[in-house]
mmCIF file of N, CA and C in Angstrom:
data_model
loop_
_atom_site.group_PDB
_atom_site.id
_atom_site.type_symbol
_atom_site.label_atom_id
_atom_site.label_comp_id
_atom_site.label_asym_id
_atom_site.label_seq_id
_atom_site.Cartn_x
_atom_site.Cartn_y
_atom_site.Cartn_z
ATOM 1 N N UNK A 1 20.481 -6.910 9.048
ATOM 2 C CA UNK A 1 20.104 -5.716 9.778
ATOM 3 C C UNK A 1 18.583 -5.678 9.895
ATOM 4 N N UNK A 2 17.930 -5.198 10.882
ATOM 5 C CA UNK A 2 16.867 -5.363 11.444
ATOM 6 C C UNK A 2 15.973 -3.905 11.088
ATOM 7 N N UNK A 3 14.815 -3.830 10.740
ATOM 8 C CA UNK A 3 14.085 -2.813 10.291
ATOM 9 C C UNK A 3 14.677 -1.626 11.370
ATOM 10 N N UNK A 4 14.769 -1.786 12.746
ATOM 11 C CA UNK A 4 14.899 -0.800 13.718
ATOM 12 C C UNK A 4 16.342 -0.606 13.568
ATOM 13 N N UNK A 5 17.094 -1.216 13.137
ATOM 14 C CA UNK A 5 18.460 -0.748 12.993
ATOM 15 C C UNK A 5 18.884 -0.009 11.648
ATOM 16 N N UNK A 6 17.542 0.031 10.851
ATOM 17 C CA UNK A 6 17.486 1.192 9.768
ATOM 18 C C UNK A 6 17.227 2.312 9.827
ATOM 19 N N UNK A 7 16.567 2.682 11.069
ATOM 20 C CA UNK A 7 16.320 4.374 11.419
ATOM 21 C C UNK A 7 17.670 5.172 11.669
ATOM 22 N N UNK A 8 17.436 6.553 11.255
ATOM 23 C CA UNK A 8 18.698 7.302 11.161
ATOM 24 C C UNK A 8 18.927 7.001 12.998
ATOM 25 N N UNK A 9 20.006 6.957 13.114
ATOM 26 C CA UNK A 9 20.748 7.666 14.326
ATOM 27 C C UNK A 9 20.551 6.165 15.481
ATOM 28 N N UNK A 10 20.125 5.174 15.053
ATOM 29 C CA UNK A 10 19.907 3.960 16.023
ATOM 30 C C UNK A 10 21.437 2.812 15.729
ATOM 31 N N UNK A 11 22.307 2.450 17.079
ATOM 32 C CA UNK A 11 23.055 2.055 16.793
ATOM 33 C C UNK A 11 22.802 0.627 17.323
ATOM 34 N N UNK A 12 22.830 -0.464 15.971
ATOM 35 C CA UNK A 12 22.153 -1.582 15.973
ATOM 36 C C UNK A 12 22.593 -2.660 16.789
ATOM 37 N N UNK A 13 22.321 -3.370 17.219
ATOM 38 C CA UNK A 13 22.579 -4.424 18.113
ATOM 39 C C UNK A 13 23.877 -5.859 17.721
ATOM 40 N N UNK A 14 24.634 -5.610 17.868
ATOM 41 C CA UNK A 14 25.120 -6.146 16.871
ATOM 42 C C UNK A 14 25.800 -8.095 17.545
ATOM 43 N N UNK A 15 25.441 -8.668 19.037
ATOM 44 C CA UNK A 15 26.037 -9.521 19.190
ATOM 45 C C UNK A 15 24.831 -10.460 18.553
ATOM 46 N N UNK A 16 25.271 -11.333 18.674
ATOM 47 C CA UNK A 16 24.334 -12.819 17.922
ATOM 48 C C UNK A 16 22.957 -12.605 19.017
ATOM 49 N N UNK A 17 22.137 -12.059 18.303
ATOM 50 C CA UNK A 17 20.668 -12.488 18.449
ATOM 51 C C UNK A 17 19.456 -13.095 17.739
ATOM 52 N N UNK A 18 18.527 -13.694 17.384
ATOM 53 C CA UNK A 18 17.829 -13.413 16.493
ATOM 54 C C UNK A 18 16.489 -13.484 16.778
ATOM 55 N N UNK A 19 15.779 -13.020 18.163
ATOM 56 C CA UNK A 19 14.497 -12.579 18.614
ATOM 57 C C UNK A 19 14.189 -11.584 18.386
ATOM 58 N N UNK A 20 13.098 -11.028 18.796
ATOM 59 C CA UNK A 20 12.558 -9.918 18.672
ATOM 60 C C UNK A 20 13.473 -9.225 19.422
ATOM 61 N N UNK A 21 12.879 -7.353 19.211
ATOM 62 C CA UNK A 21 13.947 -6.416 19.279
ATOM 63 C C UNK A 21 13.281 -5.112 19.752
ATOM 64 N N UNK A 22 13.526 -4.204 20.737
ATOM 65 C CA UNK A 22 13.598 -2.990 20.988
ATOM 66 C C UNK A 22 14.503 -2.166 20.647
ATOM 67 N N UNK A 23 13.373 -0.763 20.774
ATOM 68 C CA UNK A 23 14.643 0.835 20.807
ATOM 69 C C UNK A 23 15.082 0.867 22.083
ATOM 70 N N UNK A 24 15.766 1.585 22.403
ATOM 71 C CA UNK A 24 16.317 1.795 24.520
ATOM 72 C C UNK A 24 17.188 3.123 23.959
ATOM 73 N N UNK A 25 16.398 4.259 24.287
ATOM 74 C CA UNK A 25 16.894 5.622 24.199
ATOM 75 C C UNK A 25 17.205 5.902 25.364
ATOM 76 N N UNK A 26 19.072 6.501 25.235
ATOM 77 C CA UNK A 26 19.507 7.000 27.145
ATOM 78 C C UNK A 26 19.847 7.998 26.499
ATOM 79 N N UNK A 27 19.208 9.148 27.823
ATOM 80 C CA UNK A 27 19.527 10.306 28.146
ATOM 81 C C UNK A 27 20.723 10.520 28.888
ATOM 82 N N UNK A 28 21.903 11.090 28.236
ATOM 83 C CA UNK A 28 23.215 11.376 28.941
ATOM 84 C C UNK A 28 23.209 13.548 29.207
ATOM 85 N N UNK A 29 22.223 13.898 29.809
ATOM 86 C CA UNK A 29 22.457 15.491 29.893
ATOM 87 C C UNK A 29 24.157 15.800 30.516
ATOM 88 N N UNK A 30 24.770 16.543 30.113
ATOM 89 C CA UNK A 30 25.802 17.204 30.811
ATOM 90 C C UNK A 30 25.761 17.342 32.027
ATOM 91 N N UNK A 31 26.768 17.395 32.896
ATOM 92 C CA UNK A 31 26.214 17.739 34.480
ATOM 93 C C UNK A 31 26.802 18.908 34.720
ATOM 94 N N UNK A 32 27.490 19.525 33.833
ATOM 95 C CA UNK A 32 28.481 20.802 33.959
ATOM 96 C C UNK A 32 29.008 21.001 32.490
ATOM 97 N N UNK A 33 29.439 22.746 32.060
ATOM 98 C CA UNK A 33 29.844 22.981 31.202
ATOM 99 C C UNK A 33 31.423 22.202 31.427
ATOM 100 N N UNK A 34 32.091 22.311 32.807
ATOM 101 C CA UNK A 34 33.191 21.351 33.116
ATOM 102 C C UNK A 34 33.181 19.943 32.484
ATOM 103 N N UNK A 35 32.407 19.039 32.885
ATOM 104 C CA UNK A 35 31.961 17.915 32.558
ATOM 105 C C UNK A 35 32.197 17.613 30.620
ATOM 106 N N UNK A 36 31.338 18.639 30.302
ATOM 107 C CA UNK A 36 31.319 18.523 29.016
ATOM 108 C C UNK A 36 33.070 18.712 28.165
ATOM 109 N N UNK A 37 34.059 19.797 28.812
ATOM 110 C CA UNK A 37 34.690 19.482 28.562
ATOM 111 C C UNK A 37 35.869 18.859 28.783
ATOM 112 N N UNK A 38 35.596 18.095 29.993
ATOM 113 C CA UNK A 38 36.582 17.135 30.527
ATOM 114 C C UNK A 38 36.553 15.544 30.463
ATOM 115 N N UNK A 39 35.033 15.434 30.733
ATOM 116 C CA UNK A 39 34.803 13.755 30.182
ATOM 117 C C UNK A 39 33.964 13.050 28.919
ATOM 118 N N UNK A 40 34.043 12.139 29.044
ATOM 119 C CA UNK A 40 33.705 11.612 28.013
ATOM 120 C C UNK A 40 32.766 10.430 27.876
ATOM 121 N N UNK A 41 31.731 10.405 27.723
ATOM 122 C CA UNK A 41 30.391 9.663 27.674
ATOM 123 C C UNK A 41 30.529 8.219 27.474
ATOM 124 N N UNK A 42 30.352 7.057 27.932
ATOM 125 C CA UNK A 42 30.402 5.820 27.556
ATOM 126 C C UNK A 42 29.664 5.166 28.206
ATOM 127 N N UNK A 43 28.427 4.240 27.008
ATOM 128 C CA UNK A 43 27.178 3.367 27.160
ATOM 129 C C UNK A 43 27.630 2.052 26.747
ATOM 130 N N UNK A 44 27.358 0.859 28.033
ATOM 131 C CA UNK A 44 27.614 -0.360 27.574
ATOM 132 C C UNK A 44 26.206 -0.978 27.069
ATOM 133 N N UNK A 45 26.454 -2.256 26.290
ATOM 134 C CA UNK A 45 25.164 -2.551 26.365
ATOM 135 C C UNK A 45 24.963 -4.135 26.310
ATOM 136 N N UNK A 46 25.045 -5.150 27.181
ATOM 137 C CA UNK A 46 25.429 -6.483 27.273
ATOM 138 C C UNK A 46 26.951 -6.533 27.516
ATOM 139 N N UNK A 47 27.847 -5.105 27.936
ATOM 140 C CA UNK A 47 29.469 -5.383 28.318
ATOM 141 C C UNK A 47 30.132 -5.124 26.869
ATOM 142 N N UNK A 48 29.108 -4.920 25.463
ATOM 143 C CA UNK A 48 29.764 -4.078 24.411
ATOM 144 C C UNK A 48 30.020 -2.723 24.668
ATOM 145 N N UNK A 49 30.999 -2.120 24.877
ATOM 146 C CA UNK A 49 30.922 -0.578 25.141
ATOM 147 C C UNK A 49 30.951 0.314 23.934
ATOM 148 N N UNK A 50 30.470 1.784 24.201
ATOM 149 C CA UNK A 50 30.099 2.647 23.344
ATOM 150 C C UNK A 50 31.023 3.741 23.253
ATOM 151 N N UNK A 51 31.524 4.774 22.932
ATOM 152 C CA UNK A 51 31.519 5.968 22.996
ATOM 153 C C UNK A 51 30.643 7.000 22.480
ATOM 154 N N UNK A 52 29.999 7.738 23.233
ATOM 155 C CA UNK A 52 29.040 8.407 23.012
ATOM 156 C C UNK A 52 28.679 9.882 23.108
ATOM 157 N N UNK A 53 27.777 10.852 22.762
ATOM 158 C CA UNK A 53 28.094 12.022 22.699
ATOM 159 C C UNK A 53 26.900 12.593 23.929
ATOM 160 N N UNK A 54 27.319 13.960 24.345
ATOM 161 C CA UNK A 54 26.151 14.170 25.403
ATOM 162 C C UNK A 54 24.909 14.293 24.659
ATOM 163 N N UNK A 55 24.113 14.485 25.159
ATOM 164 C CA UNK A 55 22.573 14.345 24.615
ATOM 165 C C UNK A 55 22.003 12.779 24.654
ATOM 166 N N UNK A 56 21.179 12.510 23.559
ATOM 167 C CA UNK A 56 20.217 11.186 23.404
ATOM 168 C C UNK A 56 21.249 10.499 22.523
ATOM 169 N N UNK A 57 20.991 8.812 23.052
ATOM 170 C CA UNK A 57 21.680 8.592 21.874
ATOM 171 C C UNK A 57 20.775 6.631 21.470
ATOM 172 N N UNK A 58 20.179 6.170 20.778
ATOM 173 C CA UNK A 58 19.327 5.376 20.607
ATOM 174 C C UNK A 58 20.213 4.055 19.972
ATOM 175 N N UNK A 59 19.562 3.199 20.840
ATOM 176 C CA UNK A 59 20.513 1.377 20.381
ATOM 177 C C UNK A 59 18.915 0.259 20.147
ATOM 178 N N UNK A 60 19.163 -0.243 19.274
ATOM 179 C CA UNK A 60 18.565 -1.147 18.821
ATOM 180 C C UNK A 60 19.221 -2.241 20.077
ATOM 181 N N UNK A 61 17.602 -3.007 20.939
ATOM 182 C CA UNK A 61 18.236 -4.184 21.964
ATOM 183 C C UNK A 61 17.456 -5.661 21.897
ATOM 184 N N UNK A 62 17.958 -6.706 22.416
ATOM 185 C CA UNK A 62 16.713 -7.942 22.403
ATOM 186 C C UNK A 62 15.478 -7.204 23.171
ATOM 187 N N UNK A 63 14.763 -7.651 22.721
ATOM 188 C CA UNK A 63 13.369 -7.528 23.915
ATOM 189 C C UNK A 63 12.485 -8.741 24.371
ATOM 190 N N UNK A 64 13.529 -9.598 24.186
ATOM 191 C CA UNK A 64 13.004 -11.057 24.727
ATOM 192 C C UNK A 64 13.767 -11.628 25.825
ATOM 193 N N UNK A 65 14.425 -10.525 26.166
ATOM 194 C CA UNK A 65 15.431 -11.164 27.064
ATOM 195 C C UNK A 65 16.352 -10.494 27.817
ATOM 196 N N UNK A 66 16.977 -9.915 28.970
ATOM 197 C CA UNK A 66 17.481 -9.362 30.171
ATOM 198 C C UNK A 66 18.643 -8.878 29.246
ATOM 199 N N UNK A 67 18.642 -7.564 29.241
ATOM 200 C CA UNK A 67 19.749 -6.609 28.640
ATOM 201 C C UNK A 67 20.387 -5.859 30.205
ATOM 202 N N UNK A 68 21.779 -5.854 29.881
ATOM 203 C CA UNK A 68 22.471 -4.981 31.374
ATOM 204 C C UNK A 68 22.694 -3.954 30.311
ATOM 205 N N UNK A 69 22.430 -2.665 30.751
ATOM 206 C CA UNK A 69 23.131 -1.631 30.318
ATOM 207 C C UNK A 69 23.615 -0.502 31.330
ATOM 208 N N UNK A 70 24.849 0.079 30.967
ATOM 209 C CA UNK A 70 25.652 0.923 32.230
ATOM 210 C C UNK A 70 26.292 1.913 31.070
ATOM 211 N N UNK A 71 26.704 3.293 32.020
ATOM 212 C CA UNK A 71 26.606 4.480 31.387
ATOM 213 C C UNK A 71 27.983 4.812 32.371
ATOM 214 N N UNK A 72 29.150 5.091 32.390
ATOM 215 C CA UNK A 72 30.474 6.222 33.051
ATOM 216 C C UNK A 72 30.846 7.200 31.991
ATOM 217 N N UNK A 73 31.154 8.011 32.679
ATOM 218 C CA UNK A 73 32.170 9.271 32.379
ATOM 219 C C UNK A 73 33.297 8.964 32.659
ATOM 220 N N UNK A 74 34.406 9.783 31.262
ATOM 221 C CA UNK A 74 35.860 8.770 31.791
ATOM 222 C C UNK A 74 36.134 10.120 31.351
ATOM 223 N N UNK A 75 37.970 10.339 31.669
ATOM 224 C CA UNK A 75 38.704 11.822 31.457
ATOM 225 C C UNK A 75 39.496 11.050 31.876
ATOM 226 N N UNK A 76 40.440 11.478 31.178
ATOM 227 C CA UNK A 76 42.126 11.603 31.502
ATOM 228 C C UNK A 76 42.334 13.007 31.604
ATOM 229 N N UNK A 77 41.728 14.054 31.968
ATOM 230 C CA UNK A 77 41.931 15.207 32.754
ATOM 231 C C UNK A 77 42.878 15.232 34.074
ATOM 232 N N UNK A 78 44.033 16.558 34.321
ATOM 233 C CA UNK A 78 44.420 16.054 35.358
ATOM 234 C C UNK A 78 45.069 15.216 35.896
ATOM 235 N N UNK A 79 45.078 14.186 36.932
ATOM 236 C CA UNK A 79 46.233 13.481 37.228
ATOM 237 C C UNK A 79 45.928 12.016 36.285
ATOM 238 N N UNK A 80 45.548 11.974 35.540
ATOM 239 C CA UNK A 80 45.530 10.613 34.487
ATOM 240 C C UNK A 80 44.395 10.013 34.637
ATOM 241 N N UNK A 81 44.310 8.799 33.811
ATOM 242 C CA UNK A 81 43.337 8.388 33.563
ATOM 243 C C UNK A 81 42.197 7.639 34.864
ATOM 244 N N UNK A 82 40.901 8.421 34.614
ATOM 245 C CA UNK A 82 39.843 8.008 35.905
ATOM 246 C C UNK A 82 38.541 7.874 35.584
ATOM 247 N N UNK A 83 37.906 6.561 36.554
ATOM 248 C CA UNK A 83 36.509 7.174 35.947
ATOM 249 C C UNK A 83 35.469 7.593 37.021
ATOM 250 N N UNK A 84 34.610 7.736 36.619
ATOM 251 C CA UNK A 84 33.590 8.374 37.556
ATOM 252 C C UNK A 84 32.577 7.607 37.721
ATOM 253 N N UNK A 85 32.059 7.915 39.282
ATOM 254 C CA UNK A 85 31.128 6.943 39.231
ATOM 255 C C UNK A 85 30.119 6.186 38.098
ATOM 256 N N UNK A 86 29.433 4.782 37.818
ATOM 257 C CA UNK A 86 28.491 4.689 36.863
ATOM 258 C C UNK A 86 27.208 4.533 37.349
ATOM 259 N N UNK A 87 26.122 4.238 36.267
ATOM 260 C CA UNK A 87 24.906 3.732 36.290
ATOM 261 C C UNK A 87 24.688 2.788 35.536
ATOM 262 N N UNK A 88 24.114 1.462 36.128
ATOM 263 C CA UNK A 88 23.859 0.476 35.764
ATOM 264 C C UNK A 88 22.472 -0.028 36.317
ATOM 265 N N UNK A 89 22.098 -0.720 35.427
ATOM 266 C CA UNK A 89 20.369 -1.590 35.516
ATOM 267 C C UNK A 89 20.630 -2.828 34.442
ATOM 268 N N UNK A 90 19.533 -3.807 34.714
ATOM 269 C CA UNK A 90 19.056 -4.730 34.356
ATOM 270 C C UNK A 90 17.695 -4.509 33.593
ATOM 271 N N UNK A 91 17.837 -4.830 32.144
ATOM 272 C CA UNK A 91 16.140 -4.230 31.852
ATOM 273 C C UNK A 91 15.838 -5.897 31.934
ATOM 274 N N UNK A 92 14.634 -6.005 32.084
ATOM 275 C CA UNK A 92 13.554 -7.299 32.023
ATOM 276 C C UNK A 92 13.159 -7.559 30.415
ATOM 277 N N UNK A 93 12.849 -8.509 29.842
ATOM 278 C CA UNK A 93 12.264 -8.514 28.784
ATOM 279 C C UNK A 93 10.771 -7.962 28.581
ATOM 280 N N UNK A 94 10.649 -7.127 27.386
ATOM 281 C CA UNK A 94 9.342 -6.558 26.963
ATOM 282 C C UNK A 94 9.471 -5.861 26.040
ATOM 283 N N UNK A 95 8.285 -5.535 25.302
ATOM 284 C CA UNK A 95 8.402 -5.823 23.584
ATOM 285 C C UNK A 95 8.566 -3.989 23.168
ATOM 286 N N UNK A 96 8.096 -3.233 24.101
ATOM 287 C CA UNK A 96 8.041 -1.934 24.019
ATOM 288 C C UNK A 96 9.177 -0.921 24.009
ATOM 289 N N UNK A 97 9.587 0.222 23.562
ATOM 290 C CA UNK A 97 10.367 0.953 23.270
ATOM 291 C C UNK A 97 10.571 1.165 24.817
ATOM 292 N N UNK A 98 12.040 2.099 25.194
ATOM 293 C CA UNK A 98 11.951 2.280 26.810
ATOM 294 C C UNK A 98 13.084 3.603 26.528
ATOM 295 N N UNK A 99 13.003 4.518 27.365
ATOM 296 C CA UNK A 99 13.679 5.664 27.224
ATOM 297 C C UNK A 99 14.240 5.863 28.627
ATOM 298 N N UNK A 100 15.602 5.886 29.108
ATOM 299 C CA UNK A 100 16.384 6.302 30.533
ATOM 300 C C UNK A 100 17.214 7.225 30.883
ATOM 301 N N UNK A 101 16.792 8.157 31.584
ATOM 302 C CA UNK A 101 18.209 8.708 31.797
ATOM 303 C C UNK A 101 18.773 8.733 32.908
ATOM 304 N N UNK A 102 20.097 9.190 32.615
ATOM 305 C CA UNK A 102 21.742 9.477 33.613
ATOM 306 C C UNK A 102 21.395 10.317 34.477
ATOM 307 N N UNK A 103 21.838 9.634 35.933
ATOM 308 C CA UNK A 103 21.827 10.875 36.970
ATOM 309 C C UNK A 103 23.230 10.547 37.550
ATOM 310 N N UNK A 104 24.177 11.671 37.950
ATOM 311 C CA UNK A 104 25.309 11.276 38.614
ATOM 312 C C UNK A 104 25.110 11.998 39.626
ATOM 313 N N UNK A 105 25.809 11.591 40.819
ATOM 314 C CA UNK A 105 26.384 12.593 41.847
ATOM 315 C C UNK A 105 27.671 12.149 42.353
ATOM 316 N N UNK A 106 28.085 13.387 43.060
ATOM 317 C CA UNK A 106 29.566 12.983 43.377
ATOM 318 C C UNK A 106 30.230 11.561 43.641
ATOM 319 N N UNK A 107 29.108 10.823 44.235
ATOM 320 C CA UNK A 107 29.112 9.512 44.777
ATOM 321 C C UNK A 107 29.095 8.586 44.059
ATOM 322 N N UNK A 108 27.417 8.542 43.552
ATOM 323 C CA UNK A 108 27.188 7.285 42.813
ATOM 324 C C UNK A 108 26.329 7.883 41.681
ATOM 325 N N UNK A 109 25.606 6.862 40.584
ATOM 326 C CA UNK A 109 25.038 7.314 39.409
ATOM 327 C C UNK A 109 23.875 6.374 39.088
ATOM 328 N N UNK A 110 22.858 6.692 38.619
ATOM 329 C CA UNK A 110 21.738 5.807 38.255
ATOM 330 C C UNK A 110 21.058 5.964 36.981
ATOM 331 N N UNK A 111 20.373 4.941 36.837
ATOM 332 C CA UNK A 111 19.398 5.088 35.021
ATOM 333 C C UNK A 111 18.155 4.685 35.535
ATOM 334 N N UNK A 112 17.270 5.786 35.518
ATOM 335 C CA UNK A 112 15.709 5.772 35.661
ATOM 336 C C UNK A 112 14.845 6.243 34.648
ATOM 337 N N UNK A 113 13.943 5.108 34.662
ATOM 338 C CA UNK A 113 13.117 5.232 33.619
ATOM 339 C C UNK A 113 12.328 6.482 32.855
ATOM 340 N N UNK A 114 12.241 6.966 32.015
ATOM 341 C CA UNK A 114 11.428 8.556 32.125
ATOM 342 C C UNK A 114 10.114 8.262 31.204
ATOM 343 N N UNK A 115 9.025 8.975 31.727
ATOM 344 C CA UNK A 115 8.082 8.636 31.193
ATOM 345 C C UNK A 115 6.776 7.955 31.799
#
């Protein structure tokens, strides 16, 4: 385990790496008190998926090297199981902490950088 995967609340990187390493904090805000209680938050990160809670939620990542990370809302609300549009990016390698958040709309969904 990696010094950054010792901070409270960072969920560590866990496929075979052994380069250097970033934080990558995503912002998942609610988009509705609906939302909050109908779907359900999920962060991939290299195609490992997450379940996750609304608010911030912080992953230990390579930073030597092209991380995909993607963010849907899923519910089995209603007529069964669906998901909702996602957001997905490509980060670049670089050695610095990076913080993103979730935007959805009816349509489609994105992860932009904040800051």
């Amino acid at each position: 385990m990696t010094d950054l995967a010792r901070q409270p609340g960072v969920i560590p990187y866990v496929d075979n790496h052994d380069g250097p390493r970033r934080l990558l904090t995503i912002d998942v805000p609610p988009i509705s008190m609906n939302a909050v209680r109908h779907y359900v938050p999920f962060t991939s990160i290299d195609g490992r998926q997450y379940v996750v809670s609304w608010g911030s939620v912080t992953f230990e990542i390579p930073a030597d090297r092209n991380v995909h990370v993607s963010v849907h809302l899923q519910t089995n609300y209603a007529s069964g199981l669906t998901s909702t549009p996602y957001a997905s990016i490509v980060l670049a390698p670089h050695p610095s902490p990076i913080r993103l958040a979730t935007r959805f709309s009816n349509a489609e969904g994105s992860l932009l950088p904040v800051g």
